[in-house]
Coordinates of C-alpha atoms in Angstrom, one line a residue:
A30 CA -46.6 -8.8 49.5
E31 CA -43.4 -8.2 47.5
A32 CA -44.7 -10.2 44.6
I33 CA -48.0 -8.3 44.5
G34 CA -46.1 -5.0 44.8
D35 CA -44.2 -5.8 41.6
L36 CA -47.5 -5.7 39.8
R37 CA -47.8 -2.0 40.6
L38 CA -51.5 -2.2 41.4
S39 CA -53.2 1.0 42.6
A40 CA -54.8 -0.7 45.6
T41 CA -53.3 -0.1 49.0
L42 CA -51.3 -3.0 50.3
R43 CA -51.3 -4.0 54.0
V44 CA -49.7 -7.0 55.7
F45 CA -51.1 -8.5 58.9
P46 CA -49.5 -11.3 60.8
N47 CA -51.0 -14.4 62.4
G48 CA -51.2 -14.3 66.1
V49 CA -51.8 -16.1 69.4
E50 CA -54.6 -15.9 71.9
E51 CA -53.3 -13.6 74.6
A52 CA -55.4 -15.2 77.3
R53 CA -53.6 -18.5 76.8
F54 CA -50.3 -16.9 77.8
E55 CA -51.4 -14.6 80.5
T56 CA -50.3 -17.0 83.2
L57 CA -47.4 -19.4 82.4
P58 CA -47.1 -22.8 84.1
P59 CA -44.6 -22.8 87.0
P60 CA -41.0 -23.8 85.9
G61 CA -40.5 -27.6 86.1
T62 CA -44.1 -28.5 85.3
F63 CA -43.3 -30.4 82.1
A64 CA -40.4 -32.2 83.9
R65 CA -42.9 -33.3 86.6
L66 CA -45.3 -34.6 83.9
R67 CA -42.5 -36.4 82.1
P68 CA -40.2 -37.7 84.9
D69 CA -38.3 -40.0 82.4
L70 CA -36.7 -36.8 81.0
G71 CA -34.4 -36.3 84.0
D72 CA -32.9 -33.0 84.9
G73 CA -30.9 -30.4 83.0
P74 CA -31.5 -28.0 80.2
M75 CA -34.0 -28.9 77.5
A76 CA -34.2 -28.2 73.8
L77 CA -37.6 -28.5 72.2
F78 CA -38.7 -29.2 68.6
L79 CA -42.5 -28.9 68.4
A80 CA -43.9 -29.4 64.9
R81 CA -44.9 -32.1 62.5
L82 CA -42.3 -34.7 62.0
H83 CA -41.9 -33.8 58.4
H84 CA -39.1 -33.3 55.9
K85 CA -40.2 -29.7 55.4
K86 CA -39.5 -29.0 59.1
G87 CA -35.9 -29.9 58.7
L88 CA -36.0 -33.0 60.9
D89 CA -33.0 -34.5 59.0
V90 CA -31.0 -31.3 59.7
L91 CA -31.8 -31.6 63.3
A92 CA -30.8 -35.3 63.3
E93 CA -27.5 -34.5 61.7
S94 CA -26.8 -31.7 64.1
L95 CA -27.7 -33.6 67.3
P96 CA -24.4 -35.6 67.8
E97 CA -22.4 -32.3 67.9
I98 CA -25.0 -30.6 70.0
C99 CA -25.1 -33.4 72.5
R100 CA -21.3 -33.7 72.6
R101 CA -20.8 -30.0 73.4
C102 CA -23.8 -29.8 75.8
P103 CA -23.5 -33.1 77.8
D104 CA -26.4 -32.3 80.1
L105 CA -28.9 -31.3 77.4
R106 CA -32.1 -33.3 76.9
V107 CA -33.8 -33.0 73.5
V108 CA -37.6 -33.3 73.1
V109 CA -39.0 -33.8 69.6
A110 CA -42.7 -33.6 69.8
G111 CA -45.4 -33.6 67.2
P112 CA -47.5 -35.8 65.0
D113 CA -45.7 -38.0 62.5
G114 CA -45.7 -36.4 59.0
G115 CA -43.6 -39.1 57.4
A116 CA -40.2 -38.4 58.8
G117 CA -40.6 -39.9 62.3
A118 CA -39.2 -43.3 61.6
S119 CA -36.0 -42.0 59.8
F120 CA -35.4 -39.5 62.6
R121 CA -35.7 -42.2 65.3
A122 CA -33.4 -44.5 63.3
A123 CA -30.8 -41.7 63.0
V124 CA -31.0 -41.0 66.8
E125 CA -30.5 -44.7 67.6
A126 CA -27.6 -45.0 65.1
A127 CA -25.9 -42.0 66.8
G128 CA -26.3 -43.6 70.2
L129 CA -28.5 -40.8 71.5
G130 CA -31.6 -42.8 72.5
R131 CA -31.1 -41.8 76.1
R132 CA -30.8 -38.1 75.3
V133 CA -33.5 -37.6 72.7
F134 CA -37.2 -38.1 73.5
V135 CA -39.9 -38.5 70.9
P136 CA -43.2 -38.4 72.8
G137 CA -45.6 -37.9 69.9
P138 CA -48.0 -34.9 69.8
I139 CA -48.6 -32.9 72.9
Y140 CA -51.4 -30.5 73.4
G141 CA -53.1 -28.0 75.8
E142 CA -51.4 -27.4 79.1
E143 CA -48.8 -30.0 78.6
K144 CA -47.7 -28.3 75.4
L145 CA -47.6 -24.9 77.2
A146 CA -45.6 -26.5 80.0
A147 CA -43.1 -27.9 77.5
L148 CA -42.7 -24.5 75.8
R149 CA -42.2 -22.9 79.2
D150 CA -39.6 -25.4 80.4
A151 CA -37.5 -25.4 77.3
T152 CA -34.2 -23.7 77.4
V153 CA -34.3 -23.2 73.7
F154 CA -36.9 -23.8 70.9
L155 CA -35.6 -25.4 67.7
L156 CA -37.1 -24.9 64.2
P157 CA -34.7 -25.9 61.4
S158 CA -37.4 -25.6 58.7
R159 CA -36.8 -25.6 55.0
Q160 CA -39.8 -23.3 54.5
E161 CA -42.3 -21.5 56.7
G162 CA -45.0 -19.0 55.8
F163 CA -45.7 -18.0 59.4
S164 CA -44.9 -20.3 62.3
V165 CA -47.5 -20.1 65.1
A166 CA -45.4 -22.6 67.2
L167 CA -42.5 -20.1 67.0
L168 CA -44.8 -17.4 68.3
E169 CA -46.0 -19.6 71.1
A170 CA -42.5 -20.5 72.2
L171 CA -41.6 -16.8 72.3
A172 CA -44.8 -16.0 74.2
A173 CA -43.7 -18.7 76.8
E174 CA -40.4 -16.8 77.3
T175 CA -38.3 -19.3 75.4
P176 CA -35.5 -18.1 73.1
V177 CA -35.4 -19.7 69.7
V178 CA -33.0 -21.0 67.1
I179 CA -34.5 -21.0 63.6
T180 CA -33.3 -21.1 60.0
D181 CA -33.5 -18.1 57.6
A182 CA -36.2 -20.1 55.7
C183 CA -38.6 -19.5 58.6
N184 CA -38.9 -16.0 57.3
F185 CA -39.0 -14.3 60.7
P186 CA -36.1 -11.8 60.8
E187 CA -37.6 -10.2 64.0
V188 CA -35.8 -13.0 66.0
A189 CA -32.5 -11.3 65.2
D190 CA -33.9 -7.7 65.1
E191 CA -35.4 -8.0 68.6
G192 CA -32.6 -10.1 70.0
V193 CA -34.8 -13.0 71.0
G194 CA -32.8 -15.9 69.5
R195 CA -30.6 -16.9 66.6
I196 CA -31.1 -17.3 62.9
C197 CA -28.9 -19.6 60.8
T198 CA -28.7 -21.6 57.6
L199 CA -29.9 -25.2 57.0
D200 CA -26.4 -26.5 57.3
P201 CA -26.3 -29.0 60.2
A202 CA -22.9 -27.9 61.5
V203 CA -24.0 -24.2 61.4
F204 CA -27.3 -25.1 63.2
A205 CA -25.4 -27.0 65.9
D206 CA -23.1 -24.0 66.5
A207 CA -26.1 -21.7 66.8
V208 CA -27.9 -24.0 69.3
C209 CA -24.8 -24.4 71.4
A210 CA -24.2 -20.7 71.3
Q211 CA -27.7 -20.0 72.4
L212 CA -27.5 -22.6 75.3
E213 CA -24.3 -20.9 76.5
D214 CA -25.6 -17.3 76.1
P215 CA -25.7 -15.6 79.5
D216 CA -28.6 -13.4 78.2
G217 CA -30.9 -16.4 77.6
V218 CA -33.4 -15.3 80.3
G219 CA -33.4 -11.7 78.9
M220 CA -34.0 -13.0 75.4
G221 CA -36.9 -15.0 76.6
R222 CA -38.5 -12.0 78.3
R223 CA -38.0 -9.8 75.2
G224 CA -39.6 -12.5 73.1
R225 CA -42.6 -12.6 75.3
A226 CA -42.9 -8.8 75.3
M227 CA -42.6 -8.7 71.5
V228 CA -45.4 -11.3 71.0
L229 CA -47.7 -9.6 73.5
R230 CA -47.1 -6.3 71.8
D231 CA -47.3 -7.2 68.1
Y232 CA -48.7 -10.7 67.7
V233 CA -51.9 -11.2 69.7
W234 CA -55.2 -11.5 67.9
S235 CA -56.9 -8.7 69.8
R236 CA -54.4 -6.1 68.4
I237 CA -54.3 -7.7 64.9
A238 CA -58.1 -7.8 64.6
A239 CA -58.4 -4.2 65.7
A240 CA -55.8 -3.1 63.1
L241 CA -57.5 -5.2 60.4
A242 CA -60.9 -3.8 61.2
E243 CA -59.5 -0.3 61.0
A244 CA -57.9 -1.1 57.6
Y245 CA -61.3 -2.3 56.3
R246 CA -63.0 0.9 57.6
N247 CA -60.5 3.1 55.9
A248 CA -60.8 1.2 52.7
A249 CA -64.6 1.3 52.8
S250 CA -64.6 5.1 53.4
T251 CA -62.6 6.0 50.2
P252 CA -64.5 7.7 47.4
A253 CA -63.8 4.8 45.1
A254 CA -65.4 2.4 47.5
R255 CA -68.5 4.5 48.1
S256 CA -69.1 4.9 44.4
R257 CA -69.4 1.2 43.8

């Protein structure tokens, strides 16, 4: 939008976000559902990375930050779920080299109710991406009442504006600090609730579609449009 604005075109410019299906998040799974589906995880707080296992998603940043995160949060379990996009083997090797094989679980892709249960059970959602246009997984985590820790390259400043998580740089040490601070934040539950409220208010398809339809109606009703 900013790049197009620089062209100084006469057309009206509107920006509409992607969204989530409201019906999918009307009723969240009971807490502990994912843990019951995956009893090998054990008990304790859980951090969730849910995306392609790809360099773009900052999997190497996560790998470098995990030793410090796990040292400072000894009860934490880390789930790294998603289809392998080329970075899976190097991530697993880094985890094993750091001696974290019993703390970090890589179950592959998860879908449907199991995915929703994982989002619901997570204490924090992690997305250390190098670049995001608009992350639907991030919206889904917030809709499931899970606070998030993301990088500024995720291009979602609303996380800080709405107080629903933390935004940091791609530096692994900085990312580790942000994750640990989020895990220790006494307002974690409140952040989760605010995140869900934000998504249901601004990022559901029913509202986005209505606003988009209204924009088309307004555009079609202008004298210039009628004259074509």
